[in-house]
Amino acid sequence: MSQQEREQALPTARRGGAVWALVITSVAGFMAALDNLVVTTALPSIREDLGGALHDLEWTVSAYTLTFAVLLMTGAALGDRFGRRRLFLIGLTIFTGASTAAALAPGIDSLIAARAVQGVGAAIMMPLTLTLLTAAVPASRRGMAYGIWGAVNGLAVASGPLIGGSLTEHVSWQWIFWLNVPLGLALLPLARLRLAESHGAGARLDIPGTLLASGGLFGVVYGLVRGPSDGWTDALVLLALFAGGALLAAFVLYSTRAKNPMLPMRLFRSRAFSGINAASLLMFLGMFGSIFLLSQYMQGVLGYSPTEAGLRMLPWTGMPMLVAPIAGILSDRIGGRPVVATGLFFQAAGLAYLASVVTVDASYGSQLPGLILSGIGMGLFFAPASNLVMSSVRASEQGIASGANNALREVGGALGIAVMASIFSAQGGYETGQSFVDGLQPALVTGAGVVAAAGVAALLIPSRRAVAEDVVRGASEEARELERVS
């Protein structure tokens, strides 16, 4: 770490240190992650109140996913350039204000617009939570801190349907958005007082790279989101996918030649950085798609209410709260690679087991081992994965590394829902309980295979010592280059 970076990190300790940073970033991350799936179980109530066709209801989910995934790297780059705490506060303000607008929405169109703005705010603040936390916590304790942060974020992703269903069933659907408002209002002064300002060393705003990355991600995520409902041969879906892919290819080509690119392609020459990002994308592909279908299976086939279904998913969704802090401590002691790989293989085994036992009248006891295995696997993944991402790059590059990893996770989630929905539709459907199971089983088998492939990718990550030596070597080369230029 350079002298400038050490000086930037010192004020964080004086303002409250690791505990406050952990609380602030975990709650902010929870809010952003929760809104990925919290709306899904509220859609019937929203339609009853606000009207709208099926595609309008789908956009209340997709509008958030789209802006969130597209702008994650941009949010991280803006934080590096203009100040991470400043941009975190701006993102949190946008997210809280948009949550208020969503709760007060008089019609379906205004709700969709508010959801899109929510995604903008989340994209700005989410990657900065990890950067701010890293700056505040000593390296020797980061595994445990990432464990708690990862547990809270994992719980938010997995419990979205439960929280959304419970609030909709017992209060009103507006409260899935009102929930964010007091949390956001409480975090704003705390973040202003307890977090220190920092910047990426020598950060510049890469406008061409930002436009290419944002445009490419928009096309790809839009196509993935709309493909299952509009059809993969729809002209607009095909145009979005091809145009998005072309822009991302142009972004990669540009970034290999630019002097100060937003995302240096040399980062992917690191087996650690490439391996953990591949594992993250595949993990979210398998996990998101599986949760999306299993929550519907419990309600539509087994007849549980949204709240009952959410409670029965707790062995999966709640397990990270118990396991992730332990996983973080283990990663501090033995390194993240074995912990992440073990977690991914547990997750894959859990999904494969569930695929073997789901029937139209499956008992809850028969499903429980698969839910527990999946929950342990999720808990073992989140904390060490974050540690691996942040430790695989130089301190000055941690902001954009976090943004890139989060963007790939979101693309993986969107791809997972698209792939699982397509497999489900090809093999089954919603007509009867048996047809749902006929589609669910091959989708879960696919999810298990994808997560197992993520485990293989994690095994390819080098040892902790090799990663540390690579980062030190890169920092030395960067210092020599700067000295030569000056």
Coordinates of C-alpha atoms in Angstrom, one line a residue:
M1 CA 0.0 0.0 0.0
S2 CA 1.3 3.5 -0.9
Q3 CA 1.9 6.2 1.6
Q4 CA -1.1 8.1 0.1
E5 CA -3.4 5.1 0.6
R6 CA -2.2 4.6 4.2
E7 CA -3.0 8.3 4.9
Q8 CA -6.5 7.9 3.4
A9 CA -7.2 4.9 5.6
L10 CA -6.2 6.5 8.9
P11 CA -9.2 8.8 9.3
T12 CA -11.5 5.8 9.1
A13 CA -10.0 4.4 12.2
R14 CA -10.3 7.7 14.0
R15 CA -14.0 8.0 13.0
G16 CA -15.1 4.8 14.6
G17 CA -13.2 2.0 12.9
A18 CA -14.1 -1.4 11.8
V19 CA -17.3 -2.0 13.9
W20 CA -19.1 1.1 12.5
A21 CA -17.9 0.4 9.0
L22 CA -19.2 -3.2 9.3
V23 CA -22.6 -2.1 10.5
I24 CA -23.0 0.6 7.9
T25 CA -21.8 -1.4 4.9
S26 CA -23.7 -4.6 5.9
V27 CA -27.0 -2.8 6.3
A28 CA -26.6 -0.9 3.1
G29 CA -25.6 -4.1 1.3
F30 CA -28.7 -5.8 2.8
M31 CA -31.0 -3.1 1.4
A32 CA -29.5 -3.3 -2.1
A33 CA -29.4 -7.1 -2.2
L34 CA -32.9 -7.5 -0.8
D35 CA -34.6 -5.6 -3.5
N36 CA -33.4 -8.1 -6.2
L37 CA -36.2 -10.6 -5.3
V38 CA -38.4 -8.9 -2.6
V39 CA -41.0 -7.8 -5.2
T40 CA -41.6 -11.3 -6.7
T41 CA -44.2 -12.5 -4.1
A42 CA -46.0 -9.1 -4.1
L43 CA -46.8 -9.1 -7.8
P44 CA -50.4 -10.3 -7.5
S45 CA -51.2 -7.6 -4.8
I46 CA -49.5 -4.9 -6.9
R47 CA -51.5 -5.9 -9.9
E48 CA -54.8 -5.8 -7.9
D49 CA -54.0 -2.3 -6.6
L50 CA -52.3 -0.7 -9.7
G51 CA -53.4 -2.8 -12.6
G52 CA -51.1 -3.5 -15.5
A53 CA -50.5 -6.3 -17.9
L54 CA -48.2 -9.3 -17.2
H55 CA -45.2 -7.6 -18.9
D56 CA -45.7 -4.5 -16.7
L57 CA -45.5 -6.6 -13.6
E58 CA -42.4 -8.3 -14.9
W59 CA -40.8 -4.9 -15.3
T60 CA -41.3 -4.1 -11.7
V61 CA -38.6 -6.8 -11.1
S62 CA -36.6 -6.3 -14.2
A63 CA -36.2 -2.5 -14.1
Y64 CA -34.3 -2.8 -10.8
T65 CA -32.1 -5.7 -12.0
L66 CA -31.3 -3.9 -15.2
T67 CA -30.1 -0.6 -13.9
F68 CA -28.4 -2.3 -10.9
A69 CA -26.3 -4.7 -13.1
V70 CA -25.5 -2.1 -15.8
L71 CA -24.2 0.6 -13.5
L72 CA -22.2 -1.3 -10.9
M73 CA -18.8 -0.8 -12.5
T74 CA -19.7 2.8 -13.2
G75 CA -20.6 3.4 -9.6
A76 CA -17.3 1.9 -8.4
A77 CA -15.3 4.0 -10.9
L78 CA -17.1 7.2 -9.9
G79 CA -16.3 6.4 -6.2
D80 CA -12.6 6.0 -7.0
R81 CA -12.6 9.3 -8.9
F82 CA -14.8 11.6 -6.8
G83 CA -14.6 10.0 -3.3
R84 CA -16.0 6.7 -2.1
R85 CA -17.8 8.0 0.9
R86 CA -19.3 10.9 -1.1
L87 CA -20.6 8.5 -3.8
F88 CA -21.8 6.1 -1.2
L89 CA -23.9 8.8 0.4
I90 CA -25.2 9.9 -3.0
G91 CA -26.2 6.3 -3.9
L92 CA -27.8 5.8 -0.5
T93 CA -29.8 9.0 -0.9
I94 CA -31.0 8.0 -4.3
F95 CA -32.0 4.6 -3.2
T96 CA -33.9 5.8 -0.1
G97 CA -35.7 8.5 -2.1
A98 CA -36.6 6.0 -4.9
S99 CA -37.9 3.6 -2.2
T100 CA -40.2 6.4 -1.0
A101 CA -41.4 7.0 -4.5
A102 CA -42.1 3.3 -5.1
A103 CA -44.2 3.1 -1.9
L104 CA -46.2 6.1 -2.9
A105 CA -46.5 5.1 -6.6
P106 CA -50.0 5.9 -7.9
G107 CA -49.7 3.7 -10.9
I108 CA -47.7 0.8 -12.4
D109 CA -45.6 3.1 -14.7
S110 CA -44.5 5.3 -11.9
L111 CA -43.6 2.2 -9.8
I112 CA -41.5 0.8 -12.7
A113 CA -39.7 4.2 -12.9
A114 CA -39.1 4.3 -9.2
R115 CA -37.7 0.7 -9.3
A116 CA -35.3 1.8 -12.1
V117 CA -34.0 4.7 -10.0
Q118 CA -33.7 2.4 -7.0
G119 CA -31.3 0.3 -9.1
V120 CA -29.2 3.3 -9.9
G121 CA -28.8 4.1 -6.3
A122 CA -28.0 0.5 -5.4
A123 CA -25.4 0.3 -8.2
I124 CA -23.6 3.3 -6.8
M125 CA -23.5 2.2 -3.2
M126 CA -23.2 -1.6 -3.4
P127 CA -19.6 -1.9 -4.7
L128 CA -18.4 0.8 -2.4
T129 CA -19.6 -1.1 0.7
L130 CA -16.9 -3.6 0.2
T131 CA -14.2 -1.0 -0.6
L132 CA -15.1 1.1 2.5
L133 CA -15.2 -2.0 4.7
T134 CA -11.8 -3.1 3.4
A135 CA -10.2 0.3 4.2
A136 CA -11.6 0.2 7.8
V137 CA -10.6 -3.4 8.8
P138 CA -7.1 -4.6 9.4
A139 CA -5.9 -7.2 7.0
S140 CA -5.7 -9.9 9.7
R141 CA -9.4 -9.5 10.6
R142 CA -10.9 -9.0 7.2
G143 CA -12.0 -12.6 6.8
M144 CA -14.3 -12.4 9.8
A145 CA -15.6 -9.0 8.7
Y146 CA -16.3 -10.2 5.1
G147 CA -18.0 -13.2 6.8
I148 CA -20.5 -11.0 8.6
W149 CA -20.9 -8.8 5.5
G150 CA -21.4 -11.8 3.3
A151 CA -23.9 -13.4 5.7
V152 CA -26.1 -10.4 5.7
N153 CA -26.0 -10.0 1.9
G154 CA -26.6 -13.7 1.4
L155 CA -29.5 -13.6 3.8
A156 CA -31.0 -10.6 1.9
V157 CA -30.8 -12.3 -1.5
A158 CA -32.3 -15.6 -0.3
S159 CA -34.9 -14.1 2.1
G160 CA -36.3 -11.6 -0.4
P161 CA -39.4 -13.7 -1.2
L162 CA -40.1 -14.4 2.5
I163 CA -39.8 -10.8 3.5
G164 CA -41.8 -9.6 0.5
G165 CA -44.5 -12.3 1.0
S166 CA -44.8 -11.7 4.8
L167 CA -45.2 -7.9 4.5
T168 CA -47.6 -8.2 1.6
E169 CA -49.7 -10.9 3.3
H170 CA -49.8 -9.2 6.8
V171 CA -49.4 -5.5 6.1
S172 CA -49.4 -4.2 2.5
W173 CA -47.1 -4.5 -0.5
Q174 CA -46.1 -0.8 -0.1
W175 CA -44.1 -1.8 3.0
I176 CA -41.6 -3.8 1.0
F177 CA -40.4 -0.3 0.0
W178 CA -41.2 1.6 3.2
L179 CA -38.8 -0.8 5.0
N180 CA -35.9 0.9 3.3
V181 CA -36.7 4.4 4.3
P182 CA -36.0 4.4 8.0
L183 CA -32.9 2.3 7.4
G184 CA -31.6 4.7 4.8
L185 CA -32.4 7.8 6.9
A186 CA -30.5 6.2 9.9
L187 CA -27.5 5.3 7.8
L188 CA -27.0 8.6 6.1
P189 CA -25.7 10.6 9.2
L190 CA -23.8 7.5 10.5
A191 CA -22.0 7.1 7.2
R192 CA -21.2 10.9 7.1
L193 CA -19.7 10.8 10.6
R194 CA -18.2 7.4 10.9
L195 CA -16.7 6.6 7.5
A196 CA -13.6 8.4 6.1
E197 CA -13.2 9.7 2.6
S198 CA -10.9 7.9 0.2
H199 CA -10.1 7.8 -3.5
G200 CA -8.6 5.3 -5.9
A201 CA -4.9 6.2 -6.3
G202 CA -4.5 8.3 -9.5
A203 CA -8.2 7.5 -10.4
R204 CA -9.4 9.1 -13.6
L205 CA -12.9 8.8 -15.1
D206 CA -12.7 6.6 -18.2
I207 CA -15.6 7.9 -20.3
P208 CA -15.2 5.7 -23.4
G209 CA -14.8 2.6 -21.2
T210 CA -17.7 3.6 -19.0
L211 CA -20.0 4.1 -22.0
L212 CA -18.9 0.8 -23.7
A213 CA -19.3 -1.3 -20.5
S214 CA -22.6 0.3 -19.5
G215 CA -24.0 -0.1 -23.0
G216 CA -22.8 -3.7 -23.3
L217 CA -24.1 -4.7 -19.9
F218 CA -27.5 -3.0 -20.7
G219 CA -27.9 -5.0 -24.0
V220 CA -26.9 -8.4 -22.4
V221 CA -28.9 -8.0 -19.2
Y222 CA -32.0 -6.6 -21.1
G223 CA -31.9 -9.6 -23.5
L224 CA -31.5 -12.1 -20.6
V225 CA -34.3 -10.5 -18.7
R226 CA -36.8 -10.3 -21.6
G227 CA -35.8 -13.6 -23.3
P228 CA -37.9 -16.0 -21.2
S229 CA -41.1 -13.9 -21.6
D230 CA -40.7 -12.4 -25.1
G231 CA -39.0 -15.5 -26.6
W232 CA -35.4 -16.0 -27.6
T233 CA -36.2 -15.4 -31.2
D234 CA -37.8 -12.0 -30.6
A235 CA -36.1 -9.4 -32.8
L236 CA -35.6 -6.9 -29.9
V237 CA -34.1 -9.6 -27.6
L238 CA -31.7 -10.8 -30.3
L239 CA -30.7 -7.3 -31.1
A240 CA -30.1 -6.5 -27.5
L241 CA -28.0 -9.7 -27.0
F242 CA -25.9 -9.2 -30.1
A243 CA -25.4 -5.5 -29.6
G244 CA -24.5 -5.9 -26.0
G245 CA -22.1 -8.7 -26.8
A246 CA -20.4 -6.5 -29.5
L247 CA -20.1 -3.5 -27.1
L248 CA -18.6 -5.7 -24.4
A249 CA -16.1 -7.1 -26.9
A250 CA -15.2 -3.5 -27.9
F251 CA -14.8 -2.7 -24.2
V252 CA -12.3 -5.5 -23.7
L253 CA -10.4 -4.5 -26.9
Y254 CA -10.4 -0.8 -25.8
S255 CA -9.3 -1.7 -22.2
T256 CA -6.3 -3.6 -23.4
R257 CA -5.0 -0.5 -25.2
A258 CA -6.2 2.4 -23.1
K259 CA -3.7 4.2 -20.9
N260 CA -6.0 4.4 -17.8
P261 CA -8.9 2.0 -18.4
M262 CA -11.8 1.7 -16.0
L263 CA -11.2 -2.1 -15.8
P264 CA -7.6 -3.0 -16.6
M265 CA -7.7 -6.3 -18.5
R266 CA -4.4 -7.3 -16.9
L267 CA -6.4 -8.1 -13.8
F268 CA -7.7 -11.1 -15.6
R269 CA -4.2 -12.4 -16.2
S270 CA -4.3 -13.2 -12.5
R271 CA -5.6 -16.7 -12.0
A272 CA -7.0 -15.6 -8.6
F273 CA -9.0 -12.8 -10.0
S274 CA -10.2 -14.7 -13.0
G275 CA -11.0 -17.8 -11.0
I276 CA -13.1 -16.1 -8.3
N277 CA -15.0 -14.1 -10.8
A278 CA -15.8 -17.2 -12.9
A279 CA -16.9 -19.0 -9.7
S280 CA -19.0 -16.0 -8.6
L281 CA -20.8 -15.8 -12.0
L282 CA -21.5 -19.5 -12.1
M283 CA -22.6 -19.6 -8.4
F284 CA -25.2 -16.9 -8.9
L285 CA -26.4 -18.5 -12.1
G286 CA -27.2 -21.7 -10.3
M287 CA -28.4 -20.2 -7.1
F288 CA -30.7 -17.4 -8.4
G289 CA -32.4 -19.7 -10.9
S290 CA -33.0 -22.4 -8.3
I291 CA -34.4 -20.1 -5.6
F292 CA -36.7 -18.5 -8.3
L293 CA -38.3 -21.8 -9.1
L294 CA -38.2 -23.5 -5.7
S295 CA -40.1 -20.6 -4.1
Q296 CA -42.8 -21.0 -6.7
Y297 CA -42.8 -24.8 -6.3
M298 CA -43.5 -24.5 -2.5
Q299 CA -46.4 -22.1 -3.1
G300 CA -47.9 -23.3 -6.4
V301 CA -47.4 -27.1 -6.1
L302 CA -47.2 -27.8 -2.3
G303 CA -49.8 -25.1 -1.4
Y304 CA -47.9 -23.1 1.1
S305 CA -48.6 -19.4 1.6
P306 CA -45.8 -16.9 0.8
T307 CA -45.0 -16.7 4.5
E308 CA -45.1 -20.5 5.1
A309 CA -42.9 -21.1 2.0
G310 CA -40.4 -18.5 3.2
L311 CA -40.2 -20.1 6.7
R312 CA -39.6 -23.5 5.2
M313 CA -36.8 -22.1 3.1
L314 CA -35.0 -20.9 6.3
P315 CA -32.6 -23.9 6.6
W316 CA -31.2 -22.6 3.2
T317 CA -31.7 -18.9 3.5
G318 CA -30.9 -18.5 7.2
M319 CA -27.9 -20.8 7.4
P320 CA -25.4 -18.2 6.0
M321 CA -26.0 -16.1 9.2
L322 CA -24.5 -19.0 11.2
V323 CA -21.9 -20.4 8.8
A324 CA -20.5 -17.3 7.0
P325 CA -18.7 -15.7 10.0
I326 CA -17.1 -19.1 10.7
A327 CA -16.2 -19.3 7.0
G328 CA -14.6 -15.9 7.3
I329 CA -12.4 -17.0 10.2
L330 CA -11.4 -20.2 8.4
S331 CA -10.4 -18.2 5.3
D332 CA -8.2 -16.0 7.5
R333 CA -6.4 -19.1 8.8
I334 CA -6.2 -21.5 5.8
G335 CA -7.0 -19.2 2.9
G336 CA -10.2 -18.7 0.9
R337 CA -9.7 -21.2 -1.9
P338 CA -10.5 -24.4 0.0
V339 CA -13.5 -22.8 1.9
V340 CA -15.0 -21.4 -1.3
A341 CA -14.6 -24.7 -3.2
T342 CA -16.1 -26.7 -0.4
G343 CA -19.1 -24.3 -0.2
L344 CA -19.7 -24.6 -3.9
F345 CA -19.6 -28.4 -3.9
F346 CA -22.0 -28.4 -0.9
Q347 CA -24.4 -26.1 -2.8
A348 CA -24.2 -28.3 -5.8
A349 CA -24.9 -31.4 -3.7
G350 CA -27.9 -29.7 -2.1
L351 CA -29.4 -28.8 -5.5
A352 CA -28.8 -32.3 -6.9
Y353 CA -30.5 -33.8 -3.8
L354 CA -33.5 -31.5 -4.2
A355 CA -33.8 -32.5 -7.8
S356 CA -34.1 -36.1 -6.8
V357 CA -36.8 -35.6 -4.2
V358 CA -39.2 -33.0 -5.5
T359 CA -42.6 -34.4 -6.3
V360 CA -46.2 -33.1 -6.3
D361 CA -46.6 -34.2 -2.7
A362 CA -43.1 -34.2 -1.4
S363 CA -42.9 -33.9 2.4
Y364 CA -40.9 -31.1 4.0
G365 CA -38.7 -33.7 5.8
S366 CA -37.6 -35.2 2.5
Q367 CA -36.5 -31.8 1.3
L368 CA -34.7 -30.7 4.5
P369 CA -31.3 -32.3 3.9
G370 CA -31.0 -30.6 0.5
L371 CA -32.0 -27.2 2.0
I372 CA -29.5 -27.5 4.8
L373 CA -26.7 -28.6 2.4
S374 CA -27.4 -25.6 0.1
G375 CA -27.5 -23.2 3.1
I376 CA -24.1 -24.4 4.4
G377 CA -22.7 -24.1 0.9
M378 CA -24.0 -20.5 0.5
G379 CA -22.6 -19.6 3.9
L380 CA -19.2 -21.0 3.1
F381 CA -19.0 -19.1 -0.3
F382 CA -19.9 -15.5 0.4
A383 CA -17.3 -14.3 2.9
P384 CA -14.2 -16.0 1.5
A385 CA -15.2 -15.1 -2.0
S386 CA -15.2 -11.4 -1.1
N387 CA -11.9 -11.8 0.6
L388 CA -10.4 -13.5 -2.5
V389 CA -11.6 -10.7 -4.8
M390 CA -10.2 -7.9 -2.7
S391 CA -6.9 -9.7 -1.9
S392 CA -6.2 -10.5 -5.6
V393 CA -5.7 -6.9 -6.6
R394 CA -3.8 -3.9 -5.4
A395 CA -5.3 -1.6 -2.9
S396 CA -5.8 1.1 -5.5
E397 CA -7.8 -1.3 -7.7
Q398 CA -10.1 -2.7 -5.0
G399 CA -13.0 -0.4 -5.9
I400 CA -13.3 -1.4 -9.5
A401 CA -12.5 -5.0 -8.6
S402 CA -15.5 -5.0 -6.3
G403 CA -17.7 -3.3 -9.0
A404 CA -16.6 -5.9 -11.6
N405 CA -17.3 -8.8 -9.3
N406 CA -20.7 -7.5 -8.3
A407 CA -21.6 -6.8 -12.0
L408 CA -20.7 -10.4 -12.9
R409 CA -22.8 -11.7 -10.0
E410 CA -25.8 -9.7 -11.2
V411 CA -25.3 -10.9 -14.8
G412 CA -25.0 -14.5 -13.4
G413 CA -28.3 -14.0 -11.5
A414 CA -30.1 -12.7 -14.6
L415 CA -28.6 -15.4 -16.7
G416 CA -29.6 -18.0 -14.1
I417 CA -33.3 -17.0 -14.1
A418 CA -33.3 -16.9 -17.9
V419 CA -31.6 -20.3 -18.3
M420 CA -33.7 -22.0 -15.6
A421 CA -36.9 -20.5 -16.9
S422 CA -36.2 -21.7 -20.4
I423 CA -35.3 -25.3 -19.3
F424 CA -38.4 -25.3 -17.1
S425 CA -40.7 -24.1 -20.0
A426 CA -39.2 -26.6 -22.4
Q427 CA -39.7 -29.6 -20.1
G428 CA -42.8 -28.6 -18.1
G429 CA -45.1 -25.7 -17.2
Y430 CA -47.6 -24.2 -14.8
E431 CA -50.6 -26.3 -16.0
T432 CA -50.5 -28.9 -13.3
G433 CA -48.4 -29.8 -10.3
Q434 CA -46.8 -32.7 -12.2
S435 CA -46.0 -30.5 -15.2
F436 CA -44.3 -28.0 -12.8
V437 CA -42.2 -30.8 -11.3
D438 CA -41.4 -32.1 -14.8
G439 CA -39.8 -28.7 -15.6
L440 CA -38.3 -28.1 -12.1
Q441 CA -36.2 -31.3 -11.9
P442 CA -34.1 -30.8 -15.0
A443 CA -33.7 -27.1 -14.1
L444 CA -32.3 -28.1 -10.7
V445 CA -30.0 -30.6 -12.2
T446 CA -28.6 -27.9 -14.5
G447 CA -28.2 -25.6 -11.5
A448 CA -26.3 -28.3 -9.6
G449 CA -24.0 -28.8 -12.6
V450 CA -23.3 -25.1 -13.0
V451 CA -22.5 -24.7 -9.3
A452 CA -20.2 -27.7 -9.4
A453 CA -18.4 -26.1 -12.3
A454 CA -18.0 -23.0 -10.1
G455 CA -16.4 -25.3 -7.5
V456 CA -13.9 -26.5 -10.2
A457 CA -13.1 -22.9 -11.1
A458 CA -12.4 -22.1 -7.4
L459 CA -10.0 -25.0 -7.2
L460 CA -7.9 -23.3 -10.0
I461 CA -7.3 -20.3 -7.8
P462 CA -3.6 -20.2 -6.6
S463 CA -2.6 -20.5 -3.0
R464 CA -2.8 -17.5 -0.7
R465 CA 0.9 -17.0 -0.6
A466 CA 1.2 -17.1 -4.4
V467 CA -1.6 -14.5 -4.7
A468 CA 0.0 -12.2 -2.2
E469 CA 3.4 -12.5 -4.0
D470 CA 1.7 -11.7 -7.3
V471 CA 0.0 -8.6 -5.9
V472 CA 3.3 -7.3 -4.3
R473 CA 5.1 -8.0 -7.6
G474 CA 2.5 -6.0 -9.5
A475 CA 2.6 -3.1 -7.1
S476 CA 6.4 -3.0 -7.4
E477 CA 6.2 -2.9 -11.2
E478 CA 3.6 -0.1 -11.0
A479 CA 5.8 1.9 -8.7
R480 CA 8.8 1.5 -11.0
E481 CA 6.7 2.5 -14.0
L482 CA 5.4 5.7 -12.2
E483 CA 9.0 6.5 -11.2
R484 CA 10.2 6.1 -14.8
V485 CA 7.4 8.3 -16.2
S486 CA 7.9 11.0 -13.6

